[in-house]
Amino acid sequence: MIDLYRRESNSISNMAQLRFFPQAIVGGKGSYLRGDDGRQILDFSASWGAASLGHAHPSVRGAITRAASDQAGASYLSSANEPSVLLAEKLLSLVPERSRGRVWLGHSGSDANETVARMVVAATGRRRILAFKGAYHGGTSGSMAVSGHPALKGVEKFSGLILVPYPDSYAAGDPAAASAATLFHLEELFSGDVRPEEVAAFFIEPIQGDGGLLVPPVGFFIDIERFCRRHGILLVCDEVKFGLARTGLLHAFEHSGIEPDIVVFGKGLGGGLPLSAIVGPEPIMNHSPTFSYQTLHGNPICASAALAVLETIERDGLVRHSAEVGSYMLESLAKRGNEWELVGDVRGKGLAIGIELVGDRVSRTPAKIQTALTVYRAFQLGLVMYYVGSNSNVLELTPPLTLSKSEADEGIAIIGQALQDVAAGKVSTDLVSSFAGW
């Protein structure tokens, strides 16, 4: 892998690189990647969830080939194209009635969330936005401006942004206490300096991803939804990472029993191609023509790939499959986690799983260095996974939705070996000195 990785470092800017080990990929199929050294590497990241059906899935590959063979232009900027219309119609059929109005298509979750942030302020005339600490809504200036992840602490925030804590049941030691603390914080804000009529929207992640794969307490988002309805605040659900079957339900927000006003899709929607979508009420989505557009928005090849993704999820029963294999993995990891001294907590839904590493289980001190060493060692052993979290100590598992139980077993065995090697001091910290990760 050294040659391709070295060539990249001599030719490509590192501004858009988030690296954990010297990974250089030349191909892939299903749940496996192929390195330029010929190694077959099991992929428990799926490119941060973007390769939702795995690599080189025949349905996506076929859709791309057909669309490129008779290409209906390159965008929907100045002409309609059938793949974009079909995709919009399909997405409208999948969301709750409350958000069933119009669809906007973009390139990534970043440009979609930035567009939503601008749109809700412009459409409502309200100048403030609520979001969670630890949240990551994208990498453009506008999406970073409404994010609360500590890795973005140097980024200029939206002037009307209000950040509130996302409930962390493990850190609090009690889900009810974690939930109550956030709700109390909100009520305090609104009884003080923040006026409800100033707030346009509340950006939420039904499961917080980059903040540490935090699963909210039961009933928490029902209370948030009531709060928003009471104050006329739009509920914006960021489903970019964990939507579309990832959590064992079609939408991650379904676990909480809520109906958002606006839903944002990305990553896995394109099956590995750059595509995002906003779905929301017509008065909001159509409040101003030519409000947010780029030349390649509504690209028919990307839209065709997305249609293939949605059709495959339905045809192959991947919602149920994600739930079943995810439950199998959670049970196995929770059982074996007791044997791995660095593991403090195992949590998740479906094929979105987090393993929090701690120095010891009493103090729950984040094991940041050990986490970086674990993903590096796992890569050496043949597994790709990354880490997330406000404290950079949560292993994130988002494998392809097509992952088999035997592949799950293979990956879990590698995780176990990596954790044991790190705990035994067999992995040098020098290995990760050049890889900042999160």
CSV table of C-alpha atoms in Angstrom, one decimal:
chain,number,residue,atom,x,y,z
A,1,MET,CA,0.0,0.0,0.0
A,2,ILE,CA,2.9,2.3,0.5
A,3,ASP,CA,3.4,3.3,-3.2
A,4,LEU,CA,-0.2,4.5,-4.0
A,5,TYR,CA,-0.5,6.2,-0.6
A,6,ARG,CA,2.9,7.9,-1.2
A,7,ARG,CA,1.8,9.0,-4.7
A,8,GLU,CA,-1.4,10.4,-3.3
A,9,SER,CA,0.5,12.4,-0.7
A,10,ASN,CA,2.6,13.9,-3.4
A,11,SER,CA,-0.3,14.9,-5.6
A,12,ILE,CA,-3.6,15.4,-3.7
A,13,SER,CA,-4.3,18.1,-1.1
A,14,ASN,CA,-4.9,16.9,2.5
A,15,MET,CA,-7.6,19.4,3.1
A,16,ALA,CA,-10.3,16.8,2.5
A,17,GLN,CA,-8.6,13.9,4.2
A,18,LEU,CA,-9.5,12.2,7.5
A,19,ARG,CA,-7.1,9.4,7.9
A,20,PHE,CA,-6.6,6.7,10.5
A,21,PHE,CA,-4.1,4.4,8.8
A,22,PRO,CA,-2.3,4.2,5.4
A,23,GLN,CA,-5.2,2.8,3.4
A,24,ALA,CA,-4.9,2.6,-0.4
A,25,ILE,CA,-7.7,0.9,-2.3
A,26,VAL,CA,-7.7,-0.3,-5.9
A,27,GLY,CA,-11.0,-2.2,-5.9
A,28,GLY,CA,-13.8,-3.9,-4.0
A,29,LYS,CA,-16.7,-6.2,-4.1
A,30,GLY,CA,-19.5,-6.7,-1.6
A,31,SER,CA,-18.2,-6.3,1.9
A,32,TYR,CA,-14.5,-6.4,0.9
A,33,LEU,CA,-12.0,-3.9,-0.3
A,34,ARG,CA,-8.8,-4.7,-2.2
A,35,GLY,CA,-5.6,-2.9,-1.3
A,36,ASP,CA,-2.9,-2.1,-3.8
A,37,ASP,CA,-0.8,-4.8,-2.1
A,38,GLY,CA,-3.5,-7.4,-3.1
A,39,ARG,CA,-4.9,-7.8,0.4
A,40,GLN,CA,-8.7,-8.4,0.8
A,41,ILE,CA,-9.9,-6.2,3.6
A,42,LEU,CA,-13.3,-6.6,5.3
A,43,ASP,CA,-15.1,-3.2,5.3
A,44,PHE,CA,-17.0,-2.3,8.5
A,45,SER,CA,-17.3,1.3,7.5
A,46,ALA,CA,-18.7,1.2,3.9
A,47,SER,CA,-17.0,4.6,3.3
A,48,TRP,CA,-18.8,6.1,6.4
A,49,GLY,CA,-22.0,4.5,5.2
A,50,ALA,CA,-21.9,5.9,1.7
A,51,ALA,CA,-21.4,2.4,0.1
A,52,SER,CA,-24.7,1.3,1.6
A,53,LEU,CA,-25.1,-1.9,-0.6
A,54,GLY,CA,-21.4,-2.6,-0.5
A,55,HIS,CA,-18.9,-2.3,-3.3
A,56,ALA,CA,-19.7,-2.9,-7.0
A,57,HIS,CA,-23.3,-4.0,-6.2
A,58,PRO,CA,-24.8,-5.3,-9.5
A,59,SER,CA,-28.0,-3.3,-9.2
A,60,VAL,CA,-26.1,0.0,-8.7
A,61,ARG,CA,-23.6,-0.9,-11.4
A,62,GLY,CA,-26.3,-1.8,-13.9
A,63,ALA,CA,-28.3,1.4,-13.2
A,64,ILE,CA,-25.2,3.6,-13.7
A,65,THR,CA,-24.3,1.8,-17.0
A,66,ARG,CA,-27.9,2.2,-18.4
A,67,ALA,CA,-28.1,5.9,-17.4
A,68,ALA,CA,-24.7,6.7,-18.8
A,69,SER,CA,-25.5,4.8,-22.1
A,70,ASP,CA,-28.4,7.2,-22.8
A,71,GLN,CA,-27.7,10.2,-20.6
A,72,ALA,CA,-30.5,12.6,-19.9
A,73,GLY,CA,-28.3,15.6,-19.6
A,74,ALA,CA,-26.2,16.3,-16.5
A,75,SER,CA,-28.6,18.1,-14.2
A,76,TYR,CA,-32.1,19.4,-13.5
A,77,LEU,CA,-31.0,23.0,-13.3
A,78,SER,CA,-32.5,24.1,-16.6
A,79,SER,CA,-34.4,21.0,-17.8
A,80,ALA,CA,-36.3,18.1,-16.2
A,81,ASN,CA,-34.9,14.6,-16.4
A,82,GLU,CA,-36.7,11.4,-15.7
A,83,PRO,CA,-34.4,9.8,-13.1
A,84,SER,CA,-34.6,12.9,-10.9
A,85,VAL,CA,-38.4,13.0,-11.1
A,86,LEU,CA,-38.7,9.3,-10.4
A,87,LEU,CA,-36.3,9.6,-7.4
A,88,ALA,CA,-38.2,12.6,-6.0
A,89,GLU,CA,-41.5,10.8,-6.4
A,90,LYS,CA,-40.1,7.7,-4.6
A,91,LEU,CA,-38.7,9.7,-1.7
A,92,LEU,CA,-42.0,11.5,-1.3
A,93,SER,CA,-43.7,8.2,-1.0
A,94,LEU,CA,-41.4,7.1,1.8
A,95,VAL,CA,-41.6,10.0,4.2
A,96,PRO,CA,-44.4,10.9,6.7
A,97,GLU,CA,-47.3,13.0,5.4
A,98,ARG,CA,-46.1,16.0,7.4
A,99,SER,CA,-42.9,16.3,5.3
A,100,ARG,CA,-44.4,15.1,2.0
A,101,GLY,CA,-44.2,18.2,-0.3
A,102,ARG,CA,-41.2,18.7,-2.5
A,103,VAL,CA,-37.7,17.3,-3.0
A,104,TRP,CA,-34.4,19.1,-3.5
A,105,LEU,CA,-31.4,17.1,-4.8
A,106,GLY,CA,-27.8,17.9,-4.0
A,107,HIS,CA,-24.4,16.3,-3.9
A,108,SER,CA,-23.8,15.5,-0.2
A,109,GLY,CA,-25.3,15.7,3.3
A,110,SER,CA,-23.2,18.8,3.7
A,111,ASP,CA,-24.7,20.9,0.9
A,112,ALA,CA,-28.2,19.6,1.9
A,113,ASN,CA,-27.9,20.6,5.5
A,114,GLU,CA,-26.4,24.0,4.5
A,115,THR,CA,-29.4,24.5,2.2
A,116,VAL,CA,-31.8,23.6,5.0
A,117,ALA,CA,-30.2,26.0,7.4
A,118,ARG,CA,-30.5,28.9,4.9
A,119,MET,CA,-33.9,27.8,3.8
A,120,VAL,CA,-35.6,27.6,7.2
A,121,VAL,CA,-34.4,31.1,8.2
A,122,ALA,CA,-35.4,32.6,4.9
A,123,ALA,CA,-38.8,30.9,4.8
A,124,THR,CA,-39.8,31.6,8.4
A,125,GLY,CA,-38.2,34.9,9.0
A,126,ARG,CA,-36.8,33.5,12.3
A,127,ARG,CA,-33.1,34.1,12.8
A,128,ARG,CA,-32.1,31.3,15.3
A,129,ILE,CA,-31.5,27.6,15.0
A,130,LEU,CA,-31.3,24.9,17.6
A,131,ALA,CA,-28.8,22.0,17.3
A,132,PHE,CA,-27.0,19.5,19.5
A,133,LYS,CA,-23.5,19.6,20.9
A,134,GLY,CA,-21.5,16.8,19.3
A,135,ALA,CA,-23.5,17.0,16.1
A,136,TYR,CA,-21.8,17.0,12.7
A,137,HIS,CA,-24.1,18.2,9.9
A,138,GLY,CA,-21.4,18.5,7.2
A,139,GLY,CA,-18.2,20.0,5.9
A,140,THR,CA,-19.3,23.1,4.0
A,141,SER,CA,-19.1,26.5,5.8
A,142,GLY,CA,-22.9,26.6,6.2
A,143,SER,CA,-23.3,23.0,7.5
A,144,MET,CA,-20.3,23.3,9.8
A,145,ALA,CA,-21.8,26.6,11.1
A,146,VAL,CA,-24.8,24.7,12.5
A,147,SER,CA,-22.8,21.7,13.9
A,148,GLY,CA,-21.7,21.2,17.5
A,149,HIS,CA,-18.8,18.7,17.1
A,150,PRO,CA,-15.7,19.7,19.1
A,151,ALA,CA,-13.5,19.0,16.1
A,152,LEU,CA,-15.0,22.1,14.5
A,153,LYS,CA,-14.3,24.4,17.4
A,154,GLY,CA,-12.3,26.8,15.2
A,155,VAL,CA,-15.1,27.2,12.7
A,156,GLU,CA,-17.2,30.3,12.7
A,157,LYS,CA,-20.7,29.4,13.8
A,158,PHE,CA,-24.1,30.6,12.5
A,159,SER,CA,-24.8,33.8,14.5
A,160,GLY,CA,-28.1,32.5,15.7
A,161,LEU,CA,-27.0,29.0,16.6
A,162,ILE,CA,-28.1,27.6,20.0
A,163,LEU,CA,-26.4,24.3,21.1
A,164,VAL,CA,-27.9,22.0,23.7
A,165,PRO,CA,-26.4,18.7,25.1
A,166,TYR,CA,-27.4,15.4,23.4
A,167,PRO,CA,-28.4,12.9,26.1
A,168,ASP,CA,-25.5,10.4,26.7
A,169,SER,CA,-27.0,7.6,28.7
A,170,TYR,CA,-23.6,5.9,29.3
A,171,ALA,CA,-21.9,9.0,30.6
A,172,ALA,CA,-24.8,10.0,32.8
A,173,GLY,CA,-25.2,6.4,34.1
A,174,ASP,CA,-29.0,6.7,33.7
A,175,PRO,CA,-31.0,7.3,30.5
A,176,ALA,CA,-33.8,9.1,32.3
A,177,ALA,CA,-31.4,11.5,34.0
A,178,ALA,CA,-29.6,12.2,30.6
A,179,SER,CA,-32.9,13.0,29.0
A,180,ALA,CA,-34.2,15.1,31.8
A,181,ALA,CA,-31.0,17.2,31.8
A,182,THR,CA,-31.4,18.2,28.2
A,183,LEU,CA,-35.1,18.9,28.4
A,184,PHE,CA,-34.5,21.1,31.5
A,185,HIS,CA,-31.7,22.9,29.7
A,186,LEU,CA,-34.2,23.7,26.8
A,187,GLU,CA,-36.9,25.0,29.1
A,188,GLU,CA,-34.3,27.1,30.9
A,189,LEU,CA,-33.2,28.7,27.6
A,190,PHE,CA,-36.8,29.4,26.6
A,191,SER,CA,-37.7,31.0,29.9
A,192,GLY,CA,-34.6,33.2,29.7
A,193,ASP,CA,-32.9,34.9,26.8
A,194,VAL,CA,-34.3,32.8,23.9
A,195,ARG,CA,-37.8,33.7,22.6
A,196,PRO,CA,-39.6,30.9,20.8
A,197,GLU,CA,-40.7,33.2,17.9
A,198,GLU,CA,-37.0,33.7,17.1
A,199,VAL,CA,-36.2,30.0,16.4
A,200,ALA,CA,-36.7,28.6,12.9
A,201,ALA,CA,-35.8,25.0,13.3
A,202,PHE,CA,-34.3,22.3,15.5
A,203,PHE,CA,-31.7,20.1,13.7
A,204,ILE,CA,-31.6,16.6,15.2
A,205,GLU,CA,-29.9,13.3,14.6
A,206,PRO,CA,-32.2,10.5,15.7
A,207,ILE,CA,-29.0,8.6,16.6
A,208,GLN,CA,-26.0,10.9,17.0
A,209,GLY,CA,-23.2,9.6,14.8
A,210,ASP,CA,-19.9,11.5,14.9
A,211,GLY,CA,-20.7,12.6,18.5
A,212,GLY,CA,-20.2,9.0,19.6
A,213,LEU,CA,-23.0,6.9,18.1
A,214,LEU,CA,-25.4,8.0,20.9
A,215,VAL,CA,-28.7,6.2,21.1
A,216,PRO,CA,-31.3,8.6,22.7
A,217,PRO,CA,-33.3,7.4,25.7
A,218,VAL,CA,-36.8,6.0,25.0
A,219,GLY,CA,-39.3,8.9,24.7
A,220,PHE,CA,-36.7,11.6,24.4
A,221,PHE,CA,-37.5,12.7,20.9
A,222,ILE,CA,-41.2,12.5,21.5
A,223,ASP,CA,-40.6,15.3,24.1
A,224,ILE,CA,-38.5,17.2,21.6
A,225,GLU,CA,-41.2,16.9,19.0
A,226,ARG,CA,-43.8,18.2,21.5
A,227,PHE,CA,-41.5,21.1,22.4
A,228,CYS,CA,-41.1,22.0,18.7
A,229,ARG,CA,-44.8,21.8,18.0
A,230,ARG,CA,-45.6,24.0,21.1
A,231,HIS,CA,-43.3,26.7,19.9
A,232,GLY,CA,-43.9,26.5,16.1
A,233,ILE,CA,-40.3,25.3,15.5
A,234,LEU,CA,-39.6,23.1,12.4
A,235,LEU,CA,-38.1,19.7,13.3
A,236,VAL,CA,-35.3,18.9,10.8
A,237,CYS,CA,-34.1,15.3,10.9
A,238,ASP,CA,-30.6,14.6,9.6
A,239,GLU,CA,-30.8,11.0,8.3
A,240,VAL,CA,-27.6,11.4,6.2
A,241,LYS,CA,-25.6,8.7,7.9
A,242,PHE,CA,-28.2,6.4,9.6
A,243,GLY,CA,-31.2,6.6,7.3
A,244,LEU,CA,-32.5,4.2,4.7
A,245,ALA,CA,-32.4,0.8,6.5
A,246,ARG,CA,-29.1,1.4,8.3
A,247,THR,CA,-30.7,1.1,11.8
A,248,GLY,CA,-33.0,-1.8,11.1
A,249,LEU,CA,-35.9,0.5,10.2
A,250,LEU,CA,-36.2,2.4,7.0
A,251,HIS,CA,-35.8,5.7,8.8
A,252,ALA,CA,-33.8,6.2,12.0
A,253,PHE,CA,-36.4,8.6,13.3
A,254,GLU,CA,-39.0,5.8,13.3
A,255,HIS,CA,-37.3,4.3,16.4
A,256,SER,CA,-38.5,7.4,18.3
A,257,GLY,CA,-42.0,7.5,16.9
A,258,ILE,CA,-41.7,11.1,15.6
A,259,GLU,CA,-42.7,12.8,12.3
A,260,PRO,CA,-40.2,15.4,11.3
A,261,ASP,CA,-41.1,18.4,9.1
A,262,ILE,CA,-38.0,18.1,7.0
A,263,VAL,CA,-35.9,15.0,6.3
A,264,VAL,CA,-32.3,15.1,4.9
A,265,PHE,CA,-30.8,12.1,3.1
A,266,GLY,CA,-27.3,11.6,1.9
A,267,LYS,CA,-24.4,9.1,2.0
A,268,GLY,CA,-26.0,5.7,1.4
A,269,LEU,CA,-28.8,7.2,-0.8
A,270,GLY,CA,-26.4,7.3,-3.7
A,271,GLY,CA,-24.9,3.9,-3.1
A,272,GLY,CA,-21.4,5.3,-3.4
A,273,LEU,CA,-22.2,8.2,-5.8
A,274,PRO,CA,-22.4,11.8,-4.6
A,275,LEU,CA,-26.1,12.5,-3.9
A,276,SER,CA,-28.2,14.1,-1.2
A,277,ALA,CA,-31.9,15.0,-0.8
A,278,ILE,CA,-34.1,17.3,1.2
A,279,VAL,CA,-37.7,16.4,1.6
A,280,GLY,CA,-40.1,18.8,3.1
A,281,PRO,CA,-43.4,20.8,3.0
A,282,GLU,CA,-44.2,22.6,-0.2
A,283,PRO,CA,-44.5,26.1,1.3
A,284,ILE,CA,-41.0,25.8,2.8
A,285,MET,CA,-39.3,24.0,-0.1
A,286,ASN,CA,-40.8,26.3,-2.8
A,287,HIS,CA,-40.6,29.6,-0.8
A,288,SER,CA,-38.1,31.1,-3.4
A,289,PRO,CA,-37.1,29.9,-6.8
A,290,THR,CA,-33.3,29.7,-7.6
A,291,PHE,CA,-32.6,29.8,-3.9
A,292,SER,CA,-30.0,26.9,-3.9
A,293,TYR,CA,-28.7,25.5,-7.1
A,294,GLN,CA,-25.5,24.1,-8.7
A,295,THR,CA,-24.9,22.9,-12.2
A,296,LEU,CA,-24.8,19.2,-11.4
A,297,HIS,CA,-27.7,19.0,-8.9
A,298,GLY,CA,-30.2,16.4,-10.0
A,299,ASN,CA,-27.6,14.5,-12.0
A,300,PRO,CA,-29.5,11.7,-13.8
A,301,ILE,CA,-26.7,9.1,-13.3
A,302,CYS,CA,-26.6,9.7,-9.6
A,303,ALA,CA,-30.4,9.7,-9.4
A,304,SER,CA,-30.5,6.4,-11.2
A,305,ALA,CA,-28.0,4.9,-8.8
A,306,ALA,CA,-30.2,6.1,-5.9
A,307,LEU,CA,-33.3,4.5,-7.4
A,308,ALA,CA,-31.4,1.2,-7.6
A,309,VAL,CA,-30.5,1.5,-4.0
A,310,LEU,CA,-34.1,2.1,-2.9
A,311,GLU,CA,-35.4,-0.7,-5.1
A,312,THR,CA,-32.7,-3.1,-3.7
A,313,ILE,CA,-33.5,-2.2,-0.1
A,314,GLU,CA,-37.2,-3.1,-0.8
A,315,ARG,CA,-36.6,-6.1,-3.0
A,316,ASP,CA,-34.0,-7.8,-0.9
A,317,GLY,CA,-35.6,-7.0,2.5
A,318,LEU,CA,-32.5,-5.1,3.7
A,319,VAL,CA,-34.5,-3.3,6.4
A,320,ARG,CA,-35.2,-6.7,8.1
A,321,HIS,CA,-31.7,-8.0,7.2
A,322,SER,CA,-30.1,-4.9,8.9
A,323,ALA,CA,-32.2,-5.5,12.0
A,324,GLU,CA,-31.4,-9.2,12.2
A,325,VAL,CA,-27.6,-9.0,11.5
A,326,GLY,CA,-27.3,-5.9,13.6
A,327,SER,CA,-29.0,-7.6,16.6
A,328,TYR,CA,-26.8,-10.6,16.1
A,329,MET,CA,-23.7,-8.3,16.2
A,330,LEU,CA,-24.9,-6.3,19.2
A,331,GLU,CA,-25.5,-9.5,21.2
A,332,SER,CA,-22.1,-11.0,20.2
A,333,LEU,CA,-20.2,-7.8,20.9
A,334,ALA,CA,-22.0,-7.2,24.3
A,335,LYS,CA,-21.2,-10.8,25.4
A,336,ARG,CA,-17.6,-10.6,24.3
A,337,GLY,CA,-17.2,-7.0,25.4
A,338,ASN,CA,-17.1,-8.2,29.0
A,339,GLU,CA,-13.9,-10.1,28.2
A,340,TRP,CA,-12.2,-7.0,26.6
A,341,GLU,CA,-11.0,-4.7,29.3
A,342,LEU,CA,-11.1,-1.6,27.2
A,343,VAL,CA,-14.8,-1.8,26.4
A,344,GLY,CA,-17.0,0.3,28.4
A,345,ASP,CA,-20.2,0.2,26.4
A,346,VAL,CA,-21.7,-1.4,23.3
A,347,ARG,CA,-24.7,0.3,21.8
A,348,GLY,CA,-26.6,0.9,18.5
A,349,LYS,CA,-29.5,0.0,16.3
A,350,GLY,CA,-29.3,-2.3,13.3
A,351,LEU,CA,-26.0,-2.0,11.5
A,352,ALA,CA,-25.1,1.2,13.2
A,353,ILE,CA,-23.0,0.1,16.2
A,354,GLY,CA,-20.7,1.9,18.6
A,355,ILE,CA,-18.2,0.5,21.0
A,356,GLU,CA,-17.0,3.0,23.6
A,357,LEU,CA,-13.5,2.4,24.9
A,358,VAL,CA,-12.5,3.6,28.4
A,359,GLY,CA,-9.4,3.5,30.6
A,360,ASP,CA,-11.4,1.7,33.3
A,361,ARG,CA,-15.1,0.9,33.7
A,362,VAL,CA,-15.4,2.7,37.0
A,363,SER,CA,-14.1,6.2,36.0
A,364,ARG,CA,-15.1,5.7,32.4
A,365,THR,CA,-12.2,7.9,31.3
A,366,PRO,CA,-12.1,8.0,27.5
A,367,ALA,CA,-9.4,5.8,26.1
A,368,LYS,CA,-8.6,8.0,23.1
A,369,ILE,CA,-5.1,6.7,22.3
A,370,GLN,CA,-6.1,3.1,22.7
A,371,THR,CA,-9.0,3.7,20.3
A,372,ALA,CA,-6.7,5.1,17.6
A,373,LEU,CA,-4.4,2.1,18.1
A,374,THR,CA,-7.3,-0.3,17.9
A,375,VAL,CA,-8.5,0.8,14.5
A,376,TYR,CA,-4.9,0.8,13.3
A,377,ARG,CA,-4.3,-2.7,14.5
A,378,ALA,CA,-7.6,-3.9,13.1
A,379,PHE,CA,-6.5,-2.6,9.7
A,380,GLN,CA,-3.2,-4.5,10.0
A,381,LEU,CA,-5.3,-7.6,10.7
A,382,GLY,CA,-7.7,-7.1,7.7
A,383,LEU,CA,-10.6,-4.9,8.9
A,384,VAL,CA,-11.5,-1.3,8.1
A,385,MET,CA,-13.3,0.6,10.8
A,386,TYR,CA,-13.0,4.2,12.1
A,387,TYR,CA,-13.6,5.9,15.4
A,388,VAL,CA,-15.9,8.8,16.3
A,389,GLY,CA,-17.1,10.6,19.4
A,390,SER,CA,-16.7,14.0,21.1
A,391,ASN,CA,-13.8,12.3,23.0
A,392,SER,CA,-12.5,10.3,20.0
A,393,ASN,CA,-13.1,7.0,21.8
A,394,VAL,CA,-16.0,5.2,20.1
A,395,LEU,CA,-15.4,2.5,17.4
A,396,GLU,CA,-18.0,3.0,14.7
A,397,LEU,CA,-19.3,0.0,12.8
A,398,THR,CA,-21.4,0.8,9.7
A,399,PRO,CA,-20.8,-2.1,7.4
A,400,PRO,CA,-22.7,-2.6,4.1
A,401,LEU,CA,-26.4,-3.4,4.6
A,402,THR,CA,-25.7,-6.7,2.8
A,403,LEU,CA,-23.3,-7.9,5.4
A,404,SER,CA,-23.7,-11.7,6.2
A,405,LYS,CA,-23.5,-13.2,9.7
A,406,SER,CA,-20.3,-15.0,8.8
A,407,GLU,CA,-18.7,-11.7,7.7
A,408,ALA,CA,-19.9,-10.2,11.0
A,409,ASP,CA,-18.2,-13.0,12.9
A,410,GLU,CA,-15.0,-12.5,10.9
A,411,GLY,CA,-15.0,-8.8,11.8
A,412,ILE,CA,-15.8,-9.2,15.4
A,413,ALA,CA,-13.0,-11.7,15.8
A,414,ILE,CA,-10.6,-9.1,14.4
A,415,ILE,CA,-11.9,-6.4,16.7
A,416,GLY,CA,-11.4,-8.7,19.6
A,417,GLN,CA,-7.8,-9.5,18.6
A,418,ALA,CA,-7.0,-5.8,18.0
A,419,LEU,CA,-8.4,-4.9,21.4
A,420,GLN,CA,-6.4,-7.6,23.2
A,421,ASP,CA,-3.2,-6.6,21.4
A,422,VAL,CA,-3.7,-2.9,22.3
A,423,ALA,CA,-4.5,-3.8,26.0
A,424,ALA,CA,-1.4,-6.0,26.1
A,425,GLY,CA,0.8,-3.1,24.9
A,426,LYS,CA,1.7,-4.8,21.6
A,427,VAL,CA,0.8,-1.9,19.4
A,428,SER,CA,3.2,1.1,19.3
A,429,THR,CA,1.8,4.6,19.6
A,430,ASP,CA,4.3,5.7,17.0
A,431,LEU,CA,2.0,4.0,14.4
A,432,VAL,CA,-0.7,6.6,14.8
A,433,SER,CA,1.4,9.7,15.3
A,434,SER,CA,0.8,10.7,11.6
A,435,PHE,CA,-2.9,10.0,11.7
A,436,ALA,CA,-5.1,12.6,13.4
A,437,GLY,CA,-8.4,10.9,12.8
A,438,TRP,CA,-11.2,12.7,14.6
